[in-house]
XYZ file of C-alpha atoms in Angstrom:
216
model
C -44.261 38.281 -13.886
C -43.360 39.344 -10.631
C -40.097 39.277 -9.292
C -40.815 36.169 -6.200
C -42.134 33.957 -9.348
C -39.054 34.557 -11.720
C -36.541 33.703 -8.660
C -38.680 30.832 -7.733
C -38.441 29.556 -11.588
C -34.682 29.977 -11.802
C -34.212 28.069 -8.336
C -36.126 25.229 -9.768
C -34.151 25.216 -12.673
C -31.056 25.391 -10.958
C -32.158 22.325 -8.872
C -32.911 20.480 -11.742
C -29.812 20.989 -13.332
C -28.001 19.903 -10.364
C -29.656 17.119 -10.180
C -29.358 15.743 -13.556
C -25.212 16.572 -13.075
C -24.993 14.616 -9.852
C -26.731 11.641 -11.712
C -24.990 12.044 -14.915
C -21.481 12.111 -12.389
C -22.457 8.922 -10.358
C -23.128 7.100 -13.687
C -19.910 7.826 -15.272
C -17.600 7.397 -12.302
C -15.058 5.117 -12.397
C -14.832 2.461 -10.049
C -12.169 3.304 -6.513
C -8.905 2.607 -7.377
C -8.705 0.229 -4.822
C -4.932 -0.950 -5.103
C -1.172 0.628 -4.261
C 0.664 1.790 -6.990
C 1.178 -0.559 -10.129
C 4.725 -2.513 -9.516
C 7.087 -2.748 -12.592
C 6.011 -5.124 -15.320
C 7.690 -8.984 -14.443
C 10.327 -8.639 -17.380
C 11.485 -5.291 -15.658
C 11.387 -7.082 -12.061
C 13.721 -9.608 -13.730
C 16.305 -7.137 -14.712
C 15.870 -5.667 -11.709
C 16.777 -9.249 -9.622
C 19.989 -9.670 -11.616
C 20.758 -6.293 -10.767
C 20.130 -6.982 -6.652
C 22.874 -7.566 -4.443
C 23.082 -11.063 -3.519
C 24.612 -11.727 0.521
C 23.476 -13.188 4.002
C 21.049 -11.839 5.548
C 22.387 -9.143 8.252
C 21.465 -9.129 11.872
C 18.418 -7.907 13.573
C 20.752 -5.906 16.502
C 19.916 -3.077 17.065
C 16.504 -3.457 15.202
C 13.559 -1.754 16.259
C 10.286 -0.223 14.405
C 11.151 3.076 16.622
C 13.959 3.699 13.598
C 11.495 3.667 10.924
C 9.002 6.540 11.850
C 5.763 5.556 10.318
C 2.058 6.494 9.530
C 3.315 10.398 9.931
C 1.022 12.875 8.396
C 0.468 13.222 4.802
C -2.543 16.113 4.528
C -4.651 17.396 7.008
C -5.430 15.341 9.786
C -4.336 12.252 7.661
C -1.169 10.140 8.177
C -0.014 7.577 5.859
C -2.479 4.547 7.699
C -5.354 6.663 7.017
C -4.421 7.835 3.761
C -3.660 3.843 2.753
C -6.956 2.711 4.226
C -9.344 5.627 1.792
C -7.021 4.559 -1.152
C -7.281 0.640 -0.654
C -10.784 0.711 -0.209
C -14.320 1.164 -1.622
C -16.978 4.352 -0.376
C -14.741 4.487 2.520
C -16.157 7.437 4.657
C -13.752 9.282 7.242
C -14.569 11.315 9.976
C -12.805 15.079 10.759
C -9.894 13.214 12.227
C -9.563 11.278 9.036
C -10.405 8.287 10.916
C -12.117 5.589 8.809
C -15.943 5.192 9.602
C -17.325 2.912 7.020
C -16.074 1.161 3.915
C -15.315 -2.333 2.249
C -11.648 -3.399 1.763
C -10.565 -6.266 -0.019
C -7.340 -8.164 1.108
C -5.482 -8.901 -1.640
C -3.404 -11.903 0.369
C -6.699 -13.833 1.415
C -9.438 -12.769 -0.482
C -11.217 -11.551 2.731
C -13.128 -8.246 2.610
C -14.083 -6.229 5.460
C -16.405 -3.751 6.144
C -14.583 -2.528 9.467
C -10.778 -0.802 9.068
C -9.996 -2.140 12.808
C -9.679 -5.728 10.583
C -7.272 -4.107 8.504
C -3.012 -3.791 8.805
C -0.866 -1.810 6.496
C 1.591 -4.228 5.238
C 5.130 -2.897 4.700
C 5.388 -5.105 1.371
C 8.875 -5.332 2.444
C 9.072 -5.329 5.973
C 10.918 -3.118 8.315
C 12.778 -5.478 10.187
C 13.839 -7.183 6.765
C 14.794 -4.221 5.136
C 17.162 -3.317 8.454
C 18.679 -6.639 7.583
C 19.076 -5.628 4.153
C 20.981 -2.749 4.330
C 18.496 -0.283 6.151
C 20.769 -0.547 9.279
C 22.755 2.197 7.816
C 20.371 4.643 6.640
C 19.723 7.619 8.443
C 16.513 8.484 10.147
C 14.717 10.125 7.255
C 15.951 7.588 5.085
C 13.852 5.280 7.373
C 11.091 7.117 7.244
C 10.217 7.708 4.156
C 10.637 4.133 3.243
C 8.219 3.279 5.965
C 5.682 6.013 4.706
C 6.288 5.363 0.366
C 3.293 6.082 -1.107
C 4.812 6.292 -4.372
C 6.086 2.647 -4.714
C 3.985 -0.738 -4.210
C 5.318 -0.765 -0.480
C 2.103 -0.243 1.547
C -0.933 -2.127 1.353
C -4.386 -2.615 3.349
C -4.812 -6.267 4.097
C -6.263 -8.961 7.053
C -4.420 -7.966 9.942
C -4.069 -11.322 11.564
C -2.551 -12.021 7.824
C 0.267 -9.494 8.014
C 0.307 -10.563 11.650
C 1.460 -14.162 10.108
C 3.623 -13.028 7.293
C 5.262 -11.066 10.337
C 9.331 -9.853 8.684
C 9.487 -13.393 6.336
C 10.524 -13.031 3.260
C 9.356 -14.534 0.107
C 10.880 -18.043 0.648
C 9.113 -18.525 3.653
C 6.154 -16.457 2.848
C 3.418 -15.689 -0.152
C -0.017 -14.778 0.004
C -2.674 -17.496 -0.250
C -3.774 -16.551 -3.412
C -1.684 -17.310 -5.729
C -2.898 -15.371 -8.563
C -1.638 -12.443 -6.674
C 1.584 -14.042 -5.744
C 3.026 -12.191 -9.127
C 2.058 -8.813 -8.181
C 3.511 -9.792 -5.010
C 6.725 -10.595 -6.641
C 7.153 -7.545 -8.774
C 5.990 -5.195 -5.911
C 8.819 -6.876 -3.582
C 11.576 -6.338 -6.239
C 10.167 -3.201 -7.250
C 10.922 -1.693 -3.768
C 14.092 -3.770 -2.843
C 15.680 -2.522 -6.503
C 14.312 1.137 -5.870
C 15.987 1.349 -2.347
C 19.156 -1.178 -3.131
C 18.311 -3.285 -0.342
C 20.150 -6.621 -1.038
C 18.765 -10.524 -1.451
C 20.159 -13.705 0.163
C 20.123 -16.691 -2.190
C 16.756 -18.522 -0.954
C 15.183 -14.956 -1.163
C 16.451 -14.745 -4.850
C 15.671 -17.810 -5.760
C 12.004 -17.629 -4.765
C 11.337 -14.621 -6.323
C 12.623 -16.014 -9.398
C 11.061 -18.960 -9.110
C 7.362 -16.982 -9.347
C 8.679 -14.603 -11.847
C 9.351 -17.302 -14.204
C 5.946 -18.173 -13.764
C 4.544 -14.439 -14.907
């Protein structure tokens, strides 16, 4: 058989093999893991609550979102928005800048999905301005930082942005998503962090996030 014929053969093999691997991959792939990092279990955000400092709330002087530099890079071209946006949602597609093109997100606090990331906030589960009440006041910069940028605890999270917008730096007794079934992970998240980077609780605080924990 001449030589032409026998490369010919293997690059039809070769295509056929690839394709049968693509398909067998696409069957067989999980769905996105479309969700921050799993919070501590509600018994553990219990112990964790008892284990919170309980005072009054600190002030808000000196406050400003300037002290917590956020969405700095994480890989590439990709800071910690981006990198939040392509792990919350579902076929998102980026561009070279790591800019989101096209995707579906679901917002956890609502129920809304969206098929465009401009409808889409990064919530700081606990918020800057309440963690600066909480004790954050004194950290130093880095400290600030990477708490603003924690991709390792529940403390970032694609939602609505007119939601976050509403939720604004409340806390849980004047704030909890709309849907309640998610009000637990909401919970456990908010302890999770708070416990993690001994930021303290005032009483109404505590006492909401008890009052849903119970309910776990």
């Amino acid at each position: 058989m001449p030589v032409d014929m026998i490369y010919a053969r293997r690059l039809a093999v070769l295509a056929a093999s690839a394709t049968l691997t693509a398909t067998g991959l696409l069957a067989t792939a999980p769905a996105a893991q479309a969700a921050m990092p799993t919070p501590v279990s509600a018994a553990t955000a219990r112990t964790y609550l008892a284990a919170l400092t309980v005072k009054a709330e600190g002030s808000t002087t000196g406050y400003s979102r300037d002290l917590f530099p956020h969405w700095i890079t994480q890989s590439g071209t990709c800071n910690t928005r981006e990198t939040v946006l392509k792990r919350d949602g579902v076929n998102v597609v980026t561009d070279s800048n790591c800019a989101a093109i096209s995707g579906s997100w679901y917002s956890e606090y609502d129920g809304a999905t969206w098929t465009a990331a401009s409808d889409l906030d990064i919530d700081h589960m606990v918020p800057l301005a309440e963690a600066w009440r909480s004790g954050a006041n004194s950290w130093t910069t880095a400290q600030r930082q990477a708490f603003a940028n924690d991709l390792t605890r529940p403390q970032l999270i694609a939602v609505t942005d007119n939601v976050n917008q509403a939720k604004g730096d409340q806390d849980p007794a004047t704030w909890l998503p709309s849907v309640t079934a998610y009000r637990c992970t909401y919970v456990r998240a908010w302890v999770h962090v708070k416990y993690y980077y001994n930021l303290s609780v005032d009483s109404a605080e505590k006492s909401a996030l008890q009052s849903v924990l119970n309910g776990c």
